[in-house]
Amino acid sequence: MDTHIAHNPIIVSRINALRTAMKLENIHALLVPSSDPHLSEYLPERWKSREWLSGFAGSMGTLVVTLDRALLFADSRYWLHAERELAGTGIALFKIKSGMSQEHVDWLATNVNANNTVAVDGSVMGLAAMRALEAALRAQDVKL
């Protein structure tokens, strides 16, 4: 039996613990990119936060966790892989058109309410990506 297809209590537990911490810190959404401070293509184990939280082991993908939803943004190279690894986690696959897509930014700007807060580890985002995120959220009165 493929263990990825069965209910995945470890990932569910991690997401629930994250949501508890988010509530304590008044964070309404967390953005978890596939990156490290050097913006490396292949990440050292220590920086595989998205994989640890979601169970998705693909090299590209962005996780967004809100207080009531979790989504993994991945392009077509990973759709089958992601569907298999996300099964039973409660994390939905958001199919994007290309690996360079910023659809997670648009999704956050559209789905996080004004005066709410989005968190991200700024040390793992490039300057251009951070500026795009800041601008999109600021336009919707969302705090970063």
Short mmCIF file of C-alpha atoms in Angstrom, two decimals:
data_model
loop_
_atom_site.label_atom_id
_atom_site.label_comp_id
_atom_site.label_asym_id
_atom_site.label_seq_id
_atom_site.Cartn_x
_atom_site.Cartn_y
_atom_site.Cartn_z
CA MET A 1 0.00 0.00 0.00
CA ASP A 2 1.30 3.46 -0.90
CA THR A 3 1.52 5.37 2.39
CA HIS A 4 1.15 8.72 0.59
CA ILE A 5 -2.38 7.79 -0.47
CA ALA A 6 -3.54 7.00 3.08
CA HIS A 7 -4.51 9.67 5.60
CA ASN A 8 -1.35 11.44 6.69
CA PRO A 9 -1.68 12.29 10.40
CA ILE A 10 1.87 13.67 10.69
CA ILE A 11 1.26 16.41 8.11
CA VAL A 12 -2.24 17.11 9.49
CA SER A 13 -0.72 17.48 12.96
CA ARG A 14 2.00 19.84 11.71
CA ILE A 15 -0.52 22.05 9.90
CA ASN A 16 -2.77 22.13 12.97
CA ALA A 17 0.17 23.07 15.22
CA LEU A 18 1.14 25.79 12.75
CA ARG A 19 -2.40 27.18 12.80
CA THR A 20 -2.36 27.25 16.60
CA ALA A 21 0.88 29.26 16.51
CA MET A 22 -0.54 31.55 13.82
CA LYS A 23 -3.57 32.33 15.98
CA LEU A 24 -1.33 33.16 18.95
CA GLU A 25 0.71 35.56 16.79
CA ASN A 26 -2.33 37.05 14.99
CA ILE A 27 -1.12 35.76 11.61
CA HIS A 28 -3.83 35.01 9.08
CA ALA A 29 -1.72 33.41 6.35
CA LEU A 30 1.78 31.97 6.08
CA LEU A 31 3.70 31.81 2.81
CA VAL A 32 6.29 29.03 2.62
CA PRO A 33 8.36 29.16 -0.59
CA SER A 34 10.79 26.49 -1.76
CA SER A 35 13.93 28.46 -1.09
CA ASP A 36 16.90 29.16 1.15
CA PRO A 37 18.82 32.39 1.86
CA HIS A 38 21.00 31.78 -1.23
CA LEU A 39 17.96 31.17 -3.48
CA SER A 40 19.48 27.79 -4.35
CA GLU A 41 17.82 25.47 -6.83
CA TYR A 42 18.49 22.42 -4.67
CA LEU A 43 17.92 22.99 -0.98
CA PRO A 44 19.92 21.67 1.95
CA GLU A 45 17.73 19.66 4.36
CA ARG A 46 17.61 22.50 6.91
CA TRP A 47 15.75 24.75 4.44
CA LYS A 48 13.08 22.30 3.23
CA SER A 49 10.31 23.95 5.27
CA ARG A 50 7.67 23.59 2.57
CA GLU A 51 8.43 19.89 2.24
CA TRP A 52 8.42 19.35 6.02
CA LEU A 53 5.07 21.13 6.47
CA SER A 54 3.28 19.69 3.44
CA GLY A 55 4.92 16.34 2.70
CA PHE A 56 5.43 17.42 -0.92
CA ALA A 57 9.01 16.54 -1.92
CA GLY A 58 9.11 18.18 -5.36
CA SER A 59 11.88 20.73 -5.89
CA MET A 60 9.48 23.56 -6.81
CA GLY A 61 6.26 24.63 -5.14
CA THR A 62 4.89 27.23 -2.77
CA LEU A 63 2.77 26.46 0.27
CA VAL A 64 0.17 28.88 1.63
CA VAL A 65 -1.47 28.08 4.95
CA THR A 66 -4.36 30.15 6.29
CA LEU A 67 -6.39 29.56 9.41
CA ASP A 68 -8.88 27.49 7.41
CA ARG A 69 -7.17 26.47 4.15
CA ALA A 70 -3.86 25.12 2.92
CA LEU A 71 -2.76 25.19 -0.71
CA LEU A 72 0.29 24.05 -2.58
CA PHE A 73 1.00 26.02 -5.75
CA ALA A 74 2.83 23.81 -8.27
CA ASP A 75 3.27 23.72 -12.03
CA SER A 76 2.39 20.88 -14.39
CA ARG A 77 5.72 19.08 -13.87
CA TYR A 78 4.54 18.22 -10.35
CA TRP A 79 0.75 17.82 -10.57
CA LEU A 80 0.67 14.01 -10.38
CA HIS A 81 3.49 13.89 -7.85
CA ALA A 82 1.81 16.56 -5.68
CA GLU A 83 -1.64 14.97 -5.84
CA ARG A 84 -0.16 11.71 -4.59
CA GLU A 85 1.90 13.25 -1.79
CA LEU A 86 -0.80 15.67 -0.64
CA ALA A 87 -3.50 12.99 -0.42
CA GLY A 88 -4.85 12.79 3.11
CA THR A 89 -3.12 15.98 4.29
CA GLY A 90 -5.97 18.46 3.81
CA ILE A 91 -3.69 20.51 1.55
CA ALA A 92 -5.23 21.32 -1.85
CA LEU A 93 -3.18 21.46 -5.03
CA PHE A 94 -3.41 24.77 -6.89
CA LYS A 95 -2.30 24.08 -10.46
CA ILE A 96 -0.25 26.95 -11.90
CA LYS A 97 0.84 27.45 -15.50
CA SER A 98 4.60 27.68 -14.98
CA GLY A 99 7.26 27.37 -12.31
CA MET A 100 7.88 31.12 -12.47
CA SER A 101 4.27 31.95 -11.64
CA GLN A 102 3.43 34.38 -8.86
CA GLU A 103 -0.17 33.14 -8.58
CA HIS A 104 0.28 32.60 -4.85
CA VAL A 105 0.80 36.36 -4.48
CA ASP A 106 -2.43 37.10 -6.35
CA TRP A 107 -4.24 34.44 -4.31
CA LEU A 108 -3.07 35.98 -1.03
CA ALA A 109 -4.02 39.49 -2.13
CA THR A 110 -7.48 38.27 -3.12
CA ASN A 111 -8.19 35.92 -0.23
CA VAL A 112 -6.68 37.59 2.85
CA ASN A 113 -8.92 40.28 4.33
CA ALA A 114 -7.84 43.90 4.77
CA ASN A 115 -6.01 44.60 8.04
CA ASN A 116 -5.06 40.92 8.36
CA THR A 117 -1.45 39.73 8.35
CA VAL A 118 0.56 37.49 6.02
CA ALA A 119 3.87 36.13 7.31
CA VAL A 120 6.89 34.84 5.39
CA ASP A 121 10.53 34.18 6.24
CA GLY A 122 12.05 37.17 4.46
CA SER A 123 15.48 35.53 4.42
CA VAL A 124 14.32 33.01 1.81
CA MET A 125 12.81 35.44 -0.69
CA GLY A 126 14.55 37.40 -3.39
CA LEU A 127 14.23 41.16 -3.39
CA ALA A 128 12.01 41.31 -6.49
CA ALA A 129 9.67 38.62 -5.14
CA MET A 130 9.44 40.38 -1.78
CA ARG A 131 8.69 43.73 -3.40
CA ALA A 132 5.97 42.15 -5.57
CA LEU A 133 4.42 40.50 -2.51
CA GLU A 134 4.56 43.73 -0.49
CA ALA A 135 2.97 45.75 -3.28
CA ALA A 136 0.16 43.25 -3.91
CA LEU A 137 -0.69 43.00 -0.23
CA ARG A 138 -0.37 46.73 0.46
CA ALA A 139 -2.85 47.41 -2.36
CA GLN A 140 -5.39 45.32 -0.43
CA ASP A 141 -4.49 46.81 3.00
CA VAL A 142 -3.00 43.47 4.08
CA LYS A 143 -0.03 43.60 6.45
CA LEU A 144 3.17 41.70 5.75
#
